[in-house]
mmCIF file of C-alpha atoms in Angstrom:
data_model
loop_
_atom_site.group_PDB
_atom_site.id
_atom_site.type_symbol
_atom_site.label_atom_id
_atom_site.label_comp_id
_atom_site.label_asym_id
_atom_site.label_seq_id
_atom_site.Cartn_x
_atom_site.Cartn_y
_atom_site.Cartn_z
ATOM 1 C CA VAL A 1 -7.936 8.604 24.149
ATOM 2 C CA GLN A 2 -5.575 7.105 21.604
ATOM 3 C CA LEU A 3 -3.221 4.301 20.636
ATOM 4 C CA VAL A 4 0.118 4.965 18.971
ATOM 5 C CA GLU A 5 2.109 2.122 17.447
ATOM 6 C CA SER A 6 5.808 2.166 16.674
ATOM 7 C CA GLY A 7 8.671 -0.193 15.970
ATOM 8 C CA GLY A 8 7.900 -1.207 12.404
ATOM 9 C CA ASP A 9 10.928 -1.703 10.183
ATOM 10 C CA VAL A 10 12.418 -3.573 7.238
ATOM 11 C CA VAL A 11 13.928 -6.858 8.424
ATOM 12 C CA GLN A 12 15.280 -10.020 6.875
ATOM 13 C CA PRO A 13 13.456 -13.347 7.096
ATOM 14 C CA GLY A 14 14.220 -15.203 10.289
ATOM 15 C CA ARG A 15 14.947 -12.049 12.289
ATOM 16 C CA ARG A 16 12.973 -10.635 15.193
ATOM 17 C CA LEU A 17 11.197 -7.366 15.863
ATOM 18 C CA ARG A 18 9.213 -5.849 18.722
ATOM 19 C CA LEU A 19 6.261 -3.571 18.100
ATOM 20 C CA THR A 20 5.056 -1.075 20.687
ATOM 21 C CA CYS A 21 1.596 0.347 21.265
ATOM 22 C CA GLN A 22 1.426 3.303 23.656
ATOM 23 C CA ALA A 23 -2.032 3.877 25.093
ATOM 24 C CA SER A 24 -3.178 7.212 26.480
ATOM 25 C CA GLY A 25 -6.450 8.368 27.994
ATOM 26 C CA PHE A 26 -7.351 4.954 29.393
ATOM 27 C CA ARG A 27 -5.648 2.055 31.158
ATOM 28 C CA ILE A 28 -4.859 -1.044 29.094
ATOM 29 C CA THR A 29 -5.792 -3.165 32.103
ATOM 30 C CA THR A 30 -9.439 -2.137 31.734
ATOM 31 C CA SER A 31 -9.947 -3.798 28.334
ATOM 32 C CA PRO A 32 -8.678 -6.773 26.397
ATOM 33 C CA MET A 33 -6.178 -5.567 23.806
ATOM 34 C CA HIS A 34 -5.501 -6.893 20.335
ATOM 35 C CA TRP A 35 -3.067 -6.798 17.459
ATOM 36 C CA VAL A 36 -4.532 -6.886 13.947
ATOM 37 C CA ARG A 37 -2.573 -6.803 10.711
ATOM 38 C CA GLN A 38 -3.222 -5.943 7.085
ATOM 39 C CA ALA A 39 -0.941 -7.136 4.308
ATOM 40 C CA PRO A 40 -0.523 -4.708 1.384
ATOM 41 C CA GLY A 41 -3.722 -4.615 -0.645
ATOM 42 C CA LYS A 42 -5.336 -7.305 1.525
ATOM 43 C CA GLY A 43 -7.959 -7.528 4.238
ATOM 44 C CA LEU A 44 -7.760 -7.420 8.006
ATOM 45 C CA GLU A 45 -6.317 -10.383 9.886
ATOM 46 C CA TRP A 46 -6.594 -10.779 13.633
ATOM 47 C CA VAL A 47 -3.200 -11.625 15.176
ATOM 48 C CA SER A 48 -3.251 -11.760 18.950
ATOM 49 C CA LEU A 49 -5.185 -10.898 22.104
ATOM 50 C CA ILE A 50 -4.380 -10.342 25.768
ATOM 51 C CA LEU A 51 -7.201 -10.318 28.308
ATOM 52 C CA ARG A 52 -7.583 -7.865 31.161
ATOM 53 C CA ASP A 53 -5.938 -10.159 33.687
ATOM 54 C CA GLY A 54 -2.792 -10.230 31.588
ATOM 55 C CA ASN A 55 -2.442 -13.976 31.979
ATOM 56 C CA ASN A 56 -4.801 -15.161 29.286
ATOM 57 C CA ARG A 57 -3.631 -14.687 25.728
ATOM 58 C CA ASN A 58 -4.424 -16.151 22.351
ATOM 59 C CA SER A 59 -2.966 -15.910 18.875
ATOM 60 C CA ALA A 60 -3.878 -16.826 15.332
ATOM 61 C CA ASP A 61 -2.523 -20.140 14.083
ATOM 62 C CA SER A 62 -0.426 -18.270 11.502
ATOM 63 C CA VAL A 63 1.707 -16.682 14.240
ATOM 64 C CA LYS A 64 1.356 -19.122 17.117
ATOM 65 C CA GLY A 65 4.728 -20.068 18.571
ATOM 66 C CA ARG A 66 6.452 -17.134 16.830
ATOM 67 C CA PHE A 67 4.661 -14.025 18.106
ATOM 68 C CA SER A 68 3.838 -13.162 21.693
ATOM 69 C CA ILE A 69 1.731 -10.353 23.102
ATOM 70 C CA VAL A 70 2.860 -8.747 26.333
ATOM 71 C CA ARG A 71 2.146 -5.571 28.250
ATOM 72 C CA ASP A 72 3.846 -3.189 30.660
ATOM 73 C CA ILE A 73 1.217 -1.919 33.061
ATOM 74 C CA ALA A 74 3.417 0.800 34.549
ATOM 75 C CA ARG A 75 4.068 2.228 31.079
ATOM 76 C CA ASN A 76 0.498 1.540 29.901
ATOM 77 C CA THR A 77 2.044 -0.052 26.835
ATOM 78 C CA LEU A 78 1.295 -3.132 24.761
ATOM 79 C CA PHE A 79 3.958 -5.027 22.826
ATOM 80 C CA LEU A 80 4.073 -7.616 20.079
ATOM 81 C CA GLN A 81 7.266 -9.655 20.116
ATOM 82 C CA MET A 82 7.736 -11.122 16.661
ATOM 83 C CA ASN A 83 10.302 -13.887 16.183
ATOM 84 C CA SER A 84 11.257 -15.989 13.164
ATOM 85 C CA LEU A 85 9.733 -13.468 10.808
ATOM 86 C CA ARG A 86 8.592 -14.654 7.402
ATOM 87 C CA ILE A 87 7.987 -12.792 4.165
ATOM 88 C CA ASP A 88 4.225 -13.289 4.571
ATOM 89 C CA ASP A 89 4.340 -11.400 7.886
ATOM 90 C CA THR A 90 4.788 -8.222 5.849
ATOM 91 C CA ALA A 91 1.880 -5.995 6.858
ATOM 92 C CA LEU A 92 0.649 -2.882 8.580
ATOM 93 C CA TYR A 93 0.189 -3.826 12.232
ATOM 94 C CA TYR A 94 -2.543 -2.155 14.266
ATOM 95 C CA CYS A 95 -3.194 -2.381 17.954
ATOM 96 C CA ALA A 96 -6.821 -2.099 18.990
ATOM 97 C CA ARG A 97 -8.917 -1.910 22.133
ATOM 98 C CA ASP A 98 -11.697 -4.390 22.796
ATOM 99 C CA GLY A 99 -15.041 -2.695 23.371
ATOM 100 C CA ALA A 100 -18.662 -3.737 23.787
ATOM 101 C CA GLY A 101 -19.763 -7.071 22.397
ATOM 102 C CA GLY A 102 -16.314 -8.114 21.233
ATOM 103 C CA SER A 103 -15.887 -5.075 19.049
ATOM 104 C CA LEU A 104 -12.657 -3.197 18.402
ATOM 105 C CA ASP A 105 -13.637 0.320 19.311
ATOM 106 C CA LEU A 106 -10.287 2.116 19.197
ATOM 107 C CA TRP A 107 -7.474 1.590 16.693
ATOM 108 C CA GLY A 108 -4.011 3.018 16.337
ATOM 109 C CA GLN A 109 -2.690 4.373 13.055
ATOM 110 C CA GLY A 110 -0.577 1.256 12.449
ATOM 111 C CA THR A 111 3.130 0.522 12.035
ATOM 112 C CA LEU A 112 4.584 -1.088 8.921
ATOM 113 C CA VAL A 113 6.623 -4.276 9.054
ATOM 114 C CA THR A 114 8.384 -5.366 5.879
ATOM 115 C CA VAL A 115 10.122 -8.720 5.794
ATOM 116 C CA SER A 116 12.443 -8.962 2.823
ATOM 117 C CA SER A 117 15.802 -10.426 1.919
ATOM 118 C CA ASN B 1 -13.344 -22.539 13.161
ATOM 119 C CA PHE B 2 -15.615 -20.548 10.916
ATOM 120 C CA VAL B 3 -15.249 -18.184 8.006
ATOM 121 C CA LEU B 4 -17.144 -14.968 7.310
ATOM 122 C CA THR B 5 -17.828 -14.504 3.599
ATOM 123 C CA GLN B 6 -18.539 -11.108 2.078
ATOM 124 C CA PRO B 7 -19.051 -10.072 -1.550
ATOM 125 C CA HIS B 8 -15.832 -8.736 -3.023
ATOM 126 C CA SER B 9 -17.441 -5.525 -4.236
ATOM 127 C CA VAL B 10 -20.724 -3.671 -4.517
ATOM 128 C CA SER B 11 -21.645 -0.439 -6.240
ATOM 129 C CA GLU B 12 -24.564 1.924 -6.117
ATOM 130 C CA SER B 13 -25.492 5.463 -7.032
ATOM 131 C CA PRO B 14 -25.480 8.451 -4.691
ATOM 132 C CA GLY B 15 -28.674 8.770 -2.685
ATOM 133 C CA LYS B 16 -29.511 5.083 -3.036
ATOM 134 C CA THR B 17 -29.390 2.271 -0.487
ATOM 135 C CA VAL B 18 -26.908 -0.610 -0.469
ATOM 136 C CA THR B 19 -26.734 -3.764 1.631
ATOM 137 C CA ILE B 20 -23.546 -5.741 2.260
ATOM 138 C CA SER B 21 -23.873 -9.328 3.432
ATOM 139 C CA CYS B 22 -21.634 -11.391 5.709
ATOM 140 C CA THR B 23 -22.327 -15.124 5.846
ATOM 141 C CA ARG B 24 -21.018 -17.352 8.613
ATOM 142 C CA SER B 25 -19.818 -20.766 7.412
ATOM 143 C CA SER B 26 -20.487 -22.800 10.549
ATOM 144 C CA GLY B 27 -22.142 -22.204 13.862
ATOM 145 C CA SER B 28 -25.012 -19.792 14.235
ATOM 146 C CA ILE B 29 -24.681 -16.135 13.314
ATOM 147 C CA ALA B 30 -26.718 -15.443 16.432
ATOM 148 C CA ASP B 31 -24.199 -17.148 18.731
ATOM 149 C CA ASN B 32 -21.822 -14.179 18.826
ATOM 150 C CA TYR B 33 -22.157 -10.491 18.082
ATOM 151 C CA VAL B 34 -21.205 -9.145 14.666
ATOM 152 C CA GLN B 35 -19.414 -5.864 14.145
ATOM 153 C CA TRP B 36 -18.810 -3.791 10.996
ATOM 154 C CA TYR B 37 -15.824 -1.570 10.231
ATOM 155 C CA GLN B 38 -15.304 1.078 7.573
ATOM 156 C CA GLN B 39 -11.850 1.637 6.114
ATOM 157 C CA ARG B 40 -11.485 4.533 3.721
ATOM 158 C CA PRO B 41 -8.554 4.510 1.260
ATOM 159 C CA ALA B 42 -5.275 4.784 3.177
ATOM 160 C CA GLY B 43 -7.291 5.096 6.400
ATOM 161 C CA VAL B 44 -7.594 3.285 9.699
ATOM 162 C CA PRO B 45 -10.561 0.959 10.289
ATOM 163 C CA THR B 46 -13.347 2.559 12.291
ATOM 164 C CA MET B 47 -16.316 0.790 13.790
ATOM 165 C CA VAL B 48 -19.711 1.671 12.300
ATOM 166 C CA ILE B 49 -21.855 -1.088 13.864
ATOM 167 C CA TYR B 50 -21.327 -3.175 16.994
ATOM 168 C CA GLU B 51 -23.371 -5.881 18.696
ATOM 169 C CA ASN B 52 -25.198 -6.662 15.428
ATOM 170 C CA ASN B 53 -27.159 -3.420 15.167
ATOM 171 C CA GLU B 54 -25.811 -0.761 17.532
ATOM 172 C CA ARG B 55 -24.265 2.445 16.205
ATOM 173 C CA PRO B 56 -21.342 4.114 17.973
ATOM 174 C CA SER B 57 -21.825 7.764 18.755
ATOM 175 C CA GLY B 58 -20.962 9.898 15.752
ATOM 176 C CA VAL B 59 -22.000 7.303 13.169
ATOM 177 C CA PRO B 60 -24.997 8.600 11.190
ATOM 178 C CA ASP B 61 -28.277 6.709 11.352
ATOM 179 C CA ARG B 62 -27.925 6.023 7.630
ATOM 180 C CA PHE B 63 -25.886 3.012 8.792
ATOM 181 C CA SER B 64 -27.762 0.024 10.195
ATOM 182 C CA GLY B 65 -26.988 -3.595 10.940
ATOM 183 C CA SER B 66 -28.986 -6.783 11.271
ATOM 184 C CA ILE B 67 -28.648 -10.541 11.443
ATOM 185 C CA ASP B 68 -30.756 -13.232 9.781
ATOM 186 C CA SER B 69 -30.645 -16.711 11.281
ATOM 187 C CA SER B 70 -32.375 -18.271 8.283
ATOM 188 C CA SER B 71 -29.479 -17.359 6.001
ATOM 189 C CA ASN B 72 -26.933 -17.413 8.829
ATOM 190 C CA SER B 73 -25.750 -14.004 7.810
ATOM 191 C CA ALA B 74 -25.359 -10.443 8.968
ATOM 192 C CA SER B 75 -26.012 -7.352 6.875
ATOM 193 C CA LEU B 76 -24.846 -3.771 6.831
ATOM 194 C CA THR B 77 -27.237 -1.357 5.156
ATOM 195 C CA ILE B 78 -26.246 2.165 4.169
ATOM 196 C CA SER B 79 -28.958 4.506 2.971
ATOM 197 C CA GLY B 80 -28.681 7.923 1.325
ATOM 198 C CA LEU B 81 -25.281 7.017 -0.117
ATOM 199 C CA THR B 82 -22.692 9.757 -0.557
ATOM 200 C CA THR B 83 -19.227 9.656 -2.055
ATOM 201 C CA GLU B 84 -17.852 9.786 1.506
ATOM 202 C CA ASP B 85 -19.217 6.267 2.030
ATOM 203 C CA GLU B 86 -16.823 4.876 -0.575
ATOM 204 C CA ALA B 87 -14.639 2.528 1.423
ATOM 205 C CA ASP B 88 -13.879 -1.066 2.289
ATOM 206 C CA TYR B 89 -16.253 -2.604 4.809
ATOM 207 C CA TYR B 90 -15.376 -5.551 7.031
ATOM 208 C CA CYS B 91 -17.595 -7.689 9.213
ATOM 209 C CA GLN B 92 -16.118 -9.283 12.329
ATOM 210 C CA SER B 93 -17.253 -11.824 14.875
ATOM 211 C CA TYR B 94 -15.687 -14.265 17.282
ATOM 212 C CA ASP B 95 -15.996 -17.616 18.998
ATOM 213 C CA ASN B 96 -14.106 -19.644 21.554
ATOM 214 C CA SER B 97 -11.767 -21.432 19.135
ATOM 215 C CA ILE B 98 -10.535 -18.462 17.101
ATOM 216 C CA PRO B 99 -11.310 -15.435 19.176
ATOM 217 C CA TRP B 100 -11.660 -12.862 16.424
ATOM 218 C CA VAL B 101 -12.556 -13.442 12.765
ATOM 219 C CA PHE B 102 -12.838 -10.863 9.997
ATOM 220 C CA GLY B 103 -14.658 -11.183 6.733
ATOM 221 C CA GLY B 104 -12.627 -10.697 3.582
ATOM 222 C CA GLY B 105 -13.945 -7.172 3.074
ATOM 223 C CA THR B 106 -16.277 -5.545 0.560
ATOM 224 C CA LYS B 107 -15.270 -2.603 -1.603
ATOM 225 C CA LEU B 108 -18.142 -0.135 -1.871
ATOM 226 C CA THR B 109 -18.121 2.129 -4.898
ATOM 227 C CA VAL B 110 -20.520 5.068 -5.041
ATOM 228 C CA LEU B 111 -20.863 6.212 -8.615
#
């Protein structure tokens, strides 16, 4: 059972990037799934959530309207589409599985996004 | 919206017990479960407490969690401290307006 993120890169402000989270050992349709980020030297910040039905999603105000969370059921993969990137989006991005009581019981190793001119 | 406030850092000696607090700014701490995560240097966060006081399998019983409605806070207590417990610890909860909220994190030093 694991999550593996990929897609992180160095990009200029205003550009777009898509992060991928490949799940194995469980189906992403059985749990809500999240993206969480951590800026260098900073704490954890929740980014976005997709519920089991795939239709209900929510995002933090800091990314609302710019980031969208989507999934590919056939590929058992979660994505984070990031548009209009800003310098303060620079962070390590983790995907995580929602467990009991609203916990995040499984995390990937993270993928690094650097936004710089 | 609410904020979870943690002390920036705590320190204690090996073998001792330390408690890290997490205070909710608005709404009741009892309204929604609180979780705790450990993040060792350069490591991935791992859950050490869920649903206020439950331990995932593999987490030693030296780790315990509680909530206190009178102070509107949650606490993580670690007993029998070892150098392996040195890490950042984050509390997390949720509500309907902002689904998931993390505390700012507490750096635990065991010296």
